[in-house]
mmCIF file of C-alpha atoms in Angstrom:
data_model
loop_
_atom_site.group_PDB
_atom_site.id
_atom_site.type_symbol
_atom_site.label_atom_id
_atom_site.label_comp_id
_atom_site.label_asym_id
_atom_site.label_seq_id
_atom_site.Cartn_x
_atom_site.Cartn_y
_atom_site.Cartn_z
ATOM 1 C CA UNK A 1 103.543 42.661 68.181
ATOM 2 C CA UNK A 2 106.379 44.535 67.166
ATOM 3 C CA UNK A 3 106.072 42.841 63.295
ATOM 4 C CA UNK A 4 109.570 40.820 62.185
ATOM 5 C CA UNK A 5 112.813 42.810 63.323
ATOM 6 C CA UNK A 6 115.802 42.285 61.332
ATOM 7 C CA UNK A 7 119.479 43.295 62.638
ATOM 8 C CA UNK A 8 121.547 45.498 61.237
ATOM 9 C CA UNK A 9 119.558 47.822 59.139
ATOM 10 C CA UNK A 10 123.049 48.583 57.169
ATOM 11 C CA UNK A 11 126.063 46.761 56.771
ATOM 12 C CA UNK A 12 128.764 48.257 54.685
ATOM 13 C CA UNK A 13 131.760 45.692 54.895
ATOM 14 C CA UNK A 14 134.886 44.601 52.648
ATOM 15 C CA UNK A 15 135.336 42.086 50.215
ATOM 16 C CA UNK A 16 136.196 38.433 52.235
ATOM 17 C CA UNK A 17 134.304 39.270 55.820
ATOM 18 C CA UNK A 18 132.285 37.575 56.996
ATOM 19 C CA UNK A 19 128.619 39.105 57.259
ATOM 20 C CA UNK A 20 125.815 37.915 59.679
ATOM 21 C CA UNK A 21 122.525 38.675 59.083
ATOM 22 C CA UNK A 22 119.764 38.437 62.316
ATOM 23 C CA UNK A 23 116.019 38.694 61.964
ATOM 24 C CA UNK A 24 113.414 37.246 64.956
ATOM 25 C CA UNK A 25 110.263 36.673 63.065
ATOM 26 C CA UNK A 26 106.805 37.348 64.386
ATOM 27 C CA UNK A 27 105.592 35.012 67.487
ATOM 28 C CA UNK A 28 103.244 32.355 66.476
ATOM 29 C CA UNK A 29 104.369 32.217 62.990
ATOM 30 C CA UNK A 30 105.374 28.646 61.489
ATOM 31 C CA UNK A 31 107.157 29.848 57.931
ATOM 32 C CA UNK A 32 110.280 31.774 57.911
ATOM 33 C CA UNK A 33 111.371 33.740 54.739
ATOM 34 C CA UNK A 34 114.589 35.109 53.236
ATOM 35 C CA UNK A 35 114.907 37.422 50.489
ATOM 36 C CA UNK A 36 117.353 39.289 48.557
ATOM 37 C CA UNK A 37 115.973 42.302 46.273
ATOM 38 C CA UNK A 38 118.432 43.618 44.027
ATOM 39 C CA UNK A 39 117.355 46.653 41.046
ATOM 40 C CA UNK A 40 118.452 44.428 38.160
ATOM 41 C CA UNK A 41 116.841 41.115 39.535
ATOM 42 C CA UNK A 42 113.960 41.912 41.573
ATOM 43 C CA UNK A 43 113.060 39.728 45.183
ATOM 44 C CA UNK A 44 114.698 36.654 44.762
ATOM 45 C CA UNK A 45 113.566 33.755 47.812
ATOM 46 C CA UNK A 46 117.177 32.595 48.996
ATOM 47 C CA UNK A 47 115.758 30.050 51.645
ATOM 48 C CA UNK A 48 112.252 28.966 53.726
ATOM 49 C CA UNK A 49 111.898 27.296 56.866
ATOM 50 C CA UNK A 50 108.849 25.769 58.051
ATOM 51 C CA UNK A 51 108.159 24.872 61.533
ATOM 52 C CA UNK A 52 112.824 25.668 62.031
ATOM 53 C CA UNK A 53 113.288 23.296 59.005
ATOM 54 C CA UNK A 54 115.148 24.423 56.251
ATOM 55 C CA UNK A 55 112.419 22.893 52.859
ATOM 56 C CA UNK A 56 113.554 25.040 50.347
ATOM 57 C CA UNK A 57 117.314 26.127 49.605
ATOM 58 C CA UNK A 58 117.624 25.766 46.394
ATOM 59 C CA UNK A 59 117.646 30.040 45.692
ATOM 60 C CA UNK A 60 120.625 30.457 47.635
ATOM 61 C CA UNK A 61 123.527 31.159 45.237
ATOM 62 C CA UNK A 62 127.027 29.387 46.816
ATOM 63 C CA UNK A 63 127.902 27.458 49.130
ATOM 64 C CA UNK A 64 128.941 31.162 50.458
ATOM 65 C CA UNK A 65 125.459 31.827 51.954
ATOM 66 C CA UNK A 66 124.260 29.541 54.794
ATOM 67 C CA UNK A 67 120.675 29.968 57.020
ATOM 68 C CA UNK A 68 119.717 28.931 60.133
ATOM 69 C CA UNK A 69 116.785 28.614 62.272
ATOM 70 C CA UNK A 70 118.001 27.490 66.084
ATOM 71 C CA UNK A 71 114.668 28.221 67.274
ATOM 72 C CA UNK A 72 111.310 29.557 66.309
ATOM 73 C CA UNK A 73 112.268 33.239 67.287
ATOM 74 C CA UNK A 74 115.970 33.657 65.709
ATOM 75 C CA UNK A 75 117.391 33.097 62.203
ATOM 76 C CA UNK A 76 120.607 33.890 60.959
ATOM 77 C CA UNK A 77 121.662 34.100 57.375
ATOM 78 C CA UNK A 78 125.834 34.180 56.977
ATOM 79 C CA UNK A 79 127.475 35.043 54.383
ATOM 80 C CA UNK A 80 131.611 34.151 54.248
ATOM 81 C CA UNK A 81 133.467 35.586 52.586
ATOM 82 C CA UNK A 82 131.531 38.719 51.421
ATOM 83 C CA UNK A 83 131.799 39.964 48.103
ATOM 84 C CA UNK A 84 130.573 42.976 46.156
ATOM 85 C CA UNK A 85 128.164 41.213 44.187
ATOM 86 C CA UNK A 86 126.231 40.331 47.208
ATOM 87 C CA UNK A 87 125.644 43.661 48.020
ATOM 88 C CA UNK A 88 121.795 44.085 47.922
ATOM 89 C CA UNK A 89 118.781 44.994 50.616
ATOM 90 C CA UNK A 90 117.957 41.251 52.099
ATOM 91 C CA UNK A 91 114.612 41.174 53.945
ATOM 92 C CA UNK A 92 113.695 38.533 56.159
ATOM 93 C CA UNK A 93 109.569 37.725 56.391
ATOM 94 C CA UNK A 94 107.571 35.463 58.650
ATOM 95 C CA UNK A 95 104.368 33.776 57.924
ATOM 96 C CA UNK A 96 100.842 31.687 58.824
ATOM 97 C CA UNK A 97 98.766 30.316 56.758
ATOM 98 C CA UNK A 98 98.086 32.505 53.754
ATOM 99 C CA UNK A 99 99.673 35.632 55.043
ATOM 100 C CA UNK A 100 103.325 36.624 54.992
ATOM 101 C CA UNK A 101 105.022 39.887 56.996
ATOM 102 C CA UNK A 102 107.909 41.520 56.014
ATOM 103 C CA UNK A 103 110.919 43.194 57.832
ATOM 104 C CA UNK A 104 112.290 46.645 57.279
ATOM 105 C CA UNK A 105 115.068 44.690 55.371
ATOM 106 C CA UNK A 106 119.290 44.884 55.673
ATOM 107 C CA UNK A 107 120.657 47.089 53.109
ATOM 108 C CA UNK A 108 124.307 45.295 52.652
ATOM 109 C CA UNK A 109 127.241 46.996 50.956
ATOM 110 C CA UNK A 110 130.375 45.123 50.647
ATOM 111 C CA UNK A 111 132.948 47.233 49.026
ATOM 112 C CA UNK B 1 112.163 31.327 32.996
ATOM 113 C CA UNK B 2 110.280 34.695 34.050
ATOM 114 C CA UNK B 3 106.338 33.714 35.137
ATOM 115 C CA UNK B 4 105.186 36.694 36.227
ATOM 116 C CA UNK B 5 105.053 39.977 33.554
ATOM 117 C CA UNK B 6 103.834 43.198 35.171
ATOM 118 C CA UNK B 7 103.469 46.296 32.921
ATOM 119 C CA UNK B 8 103.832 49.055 32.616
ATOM 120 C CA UNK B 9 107.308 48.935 34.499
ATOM 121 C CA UNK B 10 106.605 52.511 35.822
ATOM 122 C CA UNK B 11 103.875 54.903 35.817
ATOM 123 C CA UNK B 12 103.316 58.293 36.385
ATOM 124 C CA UNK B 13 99.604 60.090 37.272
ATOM 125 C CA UNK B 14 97.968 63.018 39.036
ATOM 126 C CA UNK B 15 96.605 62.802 42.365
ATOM 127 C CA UNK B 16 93.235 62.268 42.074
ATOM 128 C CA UNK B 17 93.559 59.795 39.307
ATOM 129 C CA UNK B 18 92.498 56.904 38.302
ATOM 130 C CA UNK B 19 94.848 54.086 36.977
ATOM 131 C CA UNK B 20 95.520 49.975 36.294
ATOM 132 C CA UNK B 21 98.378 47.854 36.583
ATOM 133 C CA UNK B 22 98.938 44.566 35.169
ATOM 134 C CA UNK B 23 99.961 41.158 35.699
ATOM 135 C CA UNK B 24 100.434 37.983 33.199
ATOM 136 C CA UNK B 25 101.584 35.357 35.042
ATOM 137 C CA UNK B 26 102.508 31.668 33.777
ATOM 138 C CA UNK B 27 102.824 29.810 36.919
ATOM 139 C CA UNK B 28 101.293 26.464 37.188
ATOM 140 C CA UNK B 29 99.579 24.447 39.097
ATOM 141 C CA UNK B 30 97.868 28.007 40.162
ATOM 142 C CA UNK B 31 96.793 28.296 43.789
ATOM 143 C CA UNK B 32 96.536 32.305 44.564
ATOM 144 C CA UNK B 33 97.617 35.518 43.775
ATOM 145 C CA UNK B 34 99.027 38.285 45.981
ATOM 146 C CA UNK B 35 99.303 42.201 45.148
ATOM 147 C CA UNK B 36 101.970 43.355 47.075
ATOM 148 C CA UNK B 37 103.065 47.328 48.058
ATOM 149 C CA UNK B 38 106.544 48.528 48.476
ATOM 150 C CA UNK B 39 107.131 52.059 49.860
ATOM 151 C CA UNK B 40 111.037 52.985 48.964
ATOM 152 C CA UNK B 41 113.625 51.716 51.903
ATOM 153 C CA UNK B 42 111.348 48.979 53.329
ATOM 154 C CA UNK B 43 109.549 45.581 52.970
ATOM 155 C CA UNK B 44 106.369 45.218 50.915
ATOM 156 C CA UNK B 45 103.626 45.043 52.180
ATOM 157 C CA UNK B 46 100.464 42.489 51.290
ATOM 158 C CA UNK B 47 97.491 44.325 49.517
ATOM 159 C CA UNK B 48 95.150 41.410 48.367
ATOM 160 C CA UNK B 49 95.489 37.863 48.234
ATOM 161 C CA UNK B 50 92.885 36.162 45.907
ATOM 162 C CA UNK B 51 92.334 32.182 45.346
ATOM 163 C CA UNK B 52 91.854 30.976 41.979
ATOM 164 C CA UNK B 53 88.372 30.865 42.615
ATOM 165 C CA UNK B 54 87.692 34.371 42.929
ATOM 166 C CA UNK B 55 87.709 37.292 40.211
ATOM 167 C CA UNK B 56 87.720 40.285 42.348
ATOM 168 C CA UNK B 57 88.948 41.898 45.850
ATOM 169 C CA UNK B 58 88.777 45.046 47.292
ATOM 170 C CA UNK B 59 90.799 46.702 50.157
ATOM 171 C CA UNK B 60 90.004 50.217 50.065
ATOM 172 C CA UNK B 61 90.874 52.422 47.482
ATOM 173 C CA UNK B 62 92.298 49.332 45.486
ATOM 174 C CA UNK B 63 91.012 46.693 43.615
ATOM 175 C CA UNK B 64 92.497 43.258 42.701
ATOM 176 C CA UNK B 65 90.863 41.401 39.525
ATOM 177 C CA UNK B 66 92.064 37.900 38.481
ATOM 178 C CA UNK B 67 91.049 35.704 35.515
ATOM 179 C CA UNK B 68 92.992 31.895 36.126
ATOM 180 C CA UNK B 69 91.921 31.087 32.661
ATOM 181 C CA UNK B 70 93.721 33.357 30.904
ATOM 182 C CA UNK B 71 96.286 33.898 34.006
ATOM 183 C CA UNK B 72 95.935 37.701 34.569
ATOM 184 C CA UNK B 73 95.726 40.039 37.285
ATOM 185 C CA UNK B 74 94.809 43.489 37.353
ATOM 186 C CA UNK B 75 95.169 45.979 40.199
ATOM 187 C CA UNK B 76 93.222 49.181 40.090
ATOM 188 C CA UNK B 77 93.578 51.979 42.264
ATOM 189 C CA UNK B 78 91.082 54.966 42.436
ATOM 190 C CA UNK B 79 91.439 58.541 43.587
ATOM 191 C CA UNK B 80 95.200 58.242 44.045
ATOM 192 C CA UNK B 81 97.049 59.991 46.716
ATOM 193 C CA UNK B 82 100.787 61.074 47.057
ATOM 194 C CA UNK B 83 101.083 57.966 49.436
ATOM 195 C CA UNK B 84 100.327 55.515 46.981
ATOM 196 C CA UNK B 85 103.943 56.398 45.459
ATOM 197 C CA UNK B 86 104.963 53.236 45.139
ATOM 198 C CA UNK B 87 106.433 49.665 43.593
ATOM 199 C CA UNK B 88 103.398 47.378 42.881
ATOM 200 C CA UNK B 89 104.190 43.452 42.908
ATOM 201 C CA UNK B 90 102.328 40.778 41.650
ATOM 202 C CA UNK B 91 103.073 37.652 43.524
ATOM 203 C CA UNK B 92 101.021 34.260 42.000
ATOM 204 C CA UNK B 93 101.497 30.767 44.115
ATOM 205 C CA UNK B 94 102.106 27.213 43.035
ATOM 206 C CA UNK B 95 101.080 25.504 46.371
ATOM 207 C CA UNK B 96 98.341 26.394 48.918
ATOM 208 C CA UNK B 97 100.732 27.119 51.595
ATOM 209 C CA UNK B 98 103.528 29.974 51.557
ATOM 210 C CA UNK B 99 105.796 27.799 50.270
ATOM 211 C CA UNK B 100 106.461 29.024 46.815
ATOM 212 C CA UNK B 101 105.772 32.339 45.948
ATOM 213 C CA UNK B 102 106.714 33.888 42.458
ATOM 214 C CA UNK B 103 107.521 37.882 42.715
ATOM 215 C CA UNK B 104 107.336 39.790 39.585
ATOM 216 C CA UNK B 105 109.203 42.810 39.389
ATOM 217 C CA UNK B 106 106.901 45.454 40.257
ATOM 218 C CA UNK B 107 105.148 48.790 38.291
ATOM 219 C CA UNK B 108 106.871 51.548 39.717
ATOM 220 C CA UNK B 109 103.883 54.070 40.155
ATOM 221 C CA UNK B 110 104.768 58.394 40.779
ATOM 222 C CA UNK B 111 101.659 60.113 42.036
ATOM 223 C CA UNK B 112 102.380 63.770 41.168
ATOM 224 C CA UNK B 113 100.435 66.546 43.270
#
């Protein structure tokens, strides 16, 4: 397996876009993670999906951000509009049981 | 509220050293406790996962401890190499799924040649 991909690798984009965020987690996995890691606060869990459920939103920030999970091998996180704050590496990671994978991560600038 | 305290924030040794890294954590219920390694520029990586019920693990070179009653973790890495350059995170869990994991913010070890 090729481990969780995550599309783009870098985003640079201005204030008020509108910024999509892809990852296709591993095959076979039932949890779906997305993080934001920032140097002043750390990873910070945004979202989980379980079995393409959304159970736990309550670390996204604004109504701004927005996840979804169409299907076991696609999620999406959208953020509109963009704004500099949000700039930040966001990784997407997929999971069984105990063990969770991480991508190689989006590193977003929004200028 | 911060539950997870890792010191020291960064660290710097000489290959071929010995060092220790540590974790207070005040997460609770307590299910299980990760060690996680970051290389710069990409996703961390799991090291260890240990239940509450256990007080050591080994992978390698590295060596998780864990002590629920007092809620610390310890990793300790012998004979370092340039590759272990890295962020160290200690991750404890709430629930016995992957539900809820708490990330601290990582030691920040330099292995100098």
């Amino acid at each position: 397996d090729a481990g969780v991909i995550q599309s783009p690798r870098h985003e640079v984009t201005e204030m008020g876009q509108e910024v999509t965020l892809r990852c296709k987690p591993i095959s076979g996995h039932d949890y779906l993670f997305w993080y934001r890691q920032t140097m002043m606060r750390g990873l910070e869990l945004l979202i989980y999906f379980n079995n393409n459920v959304p159970i736990d939103d309550s670390g996204m920030p604004e109504d701004r951000f927005s996840a979804k999970m169409p299907n076991a091998s696609f999620s999406t996180l959208k953020i509109q509009p963009s704004e500099p704050r949000d700039s930040a590496v966001y990784f997407c990671a997929s999971g069984r049981n105990y063990e969770q994978y991480f991508g190689p991560g989006t590193r977003l600038t929004v200028t | 509220k911060n539950q997870v305290e890792q010191s020291p924030q960064s660290l710097i040794i000489l290959e071929g050293k010995n060092c220790t890294l540590q974790c207070n954590y005040t997460v609770s219920p307590f299910s299980n406790l990760r060690w996680y390694k970051q290389d710069t520029g990409r996703g961390p990586v799991s090291l260890t996962i240990m239940t509450f019920s256990e007080n050591t693990k080994s992978n390698g070179r590295y060596t998780a401890t864990l002590d629920a009653d007092t809620k610390q973790s310890s990793l300790h890495i012998t004979a370092s190499q340039l590759s272990d350059s890295a962020s160290y995170i200690c991750v404890p869990s709430r629930g016995s799924t992957l539900g809820r994991l708490y990330f601290g913010r990582g030691t920040q070890l330099t292995v100098w040649p």
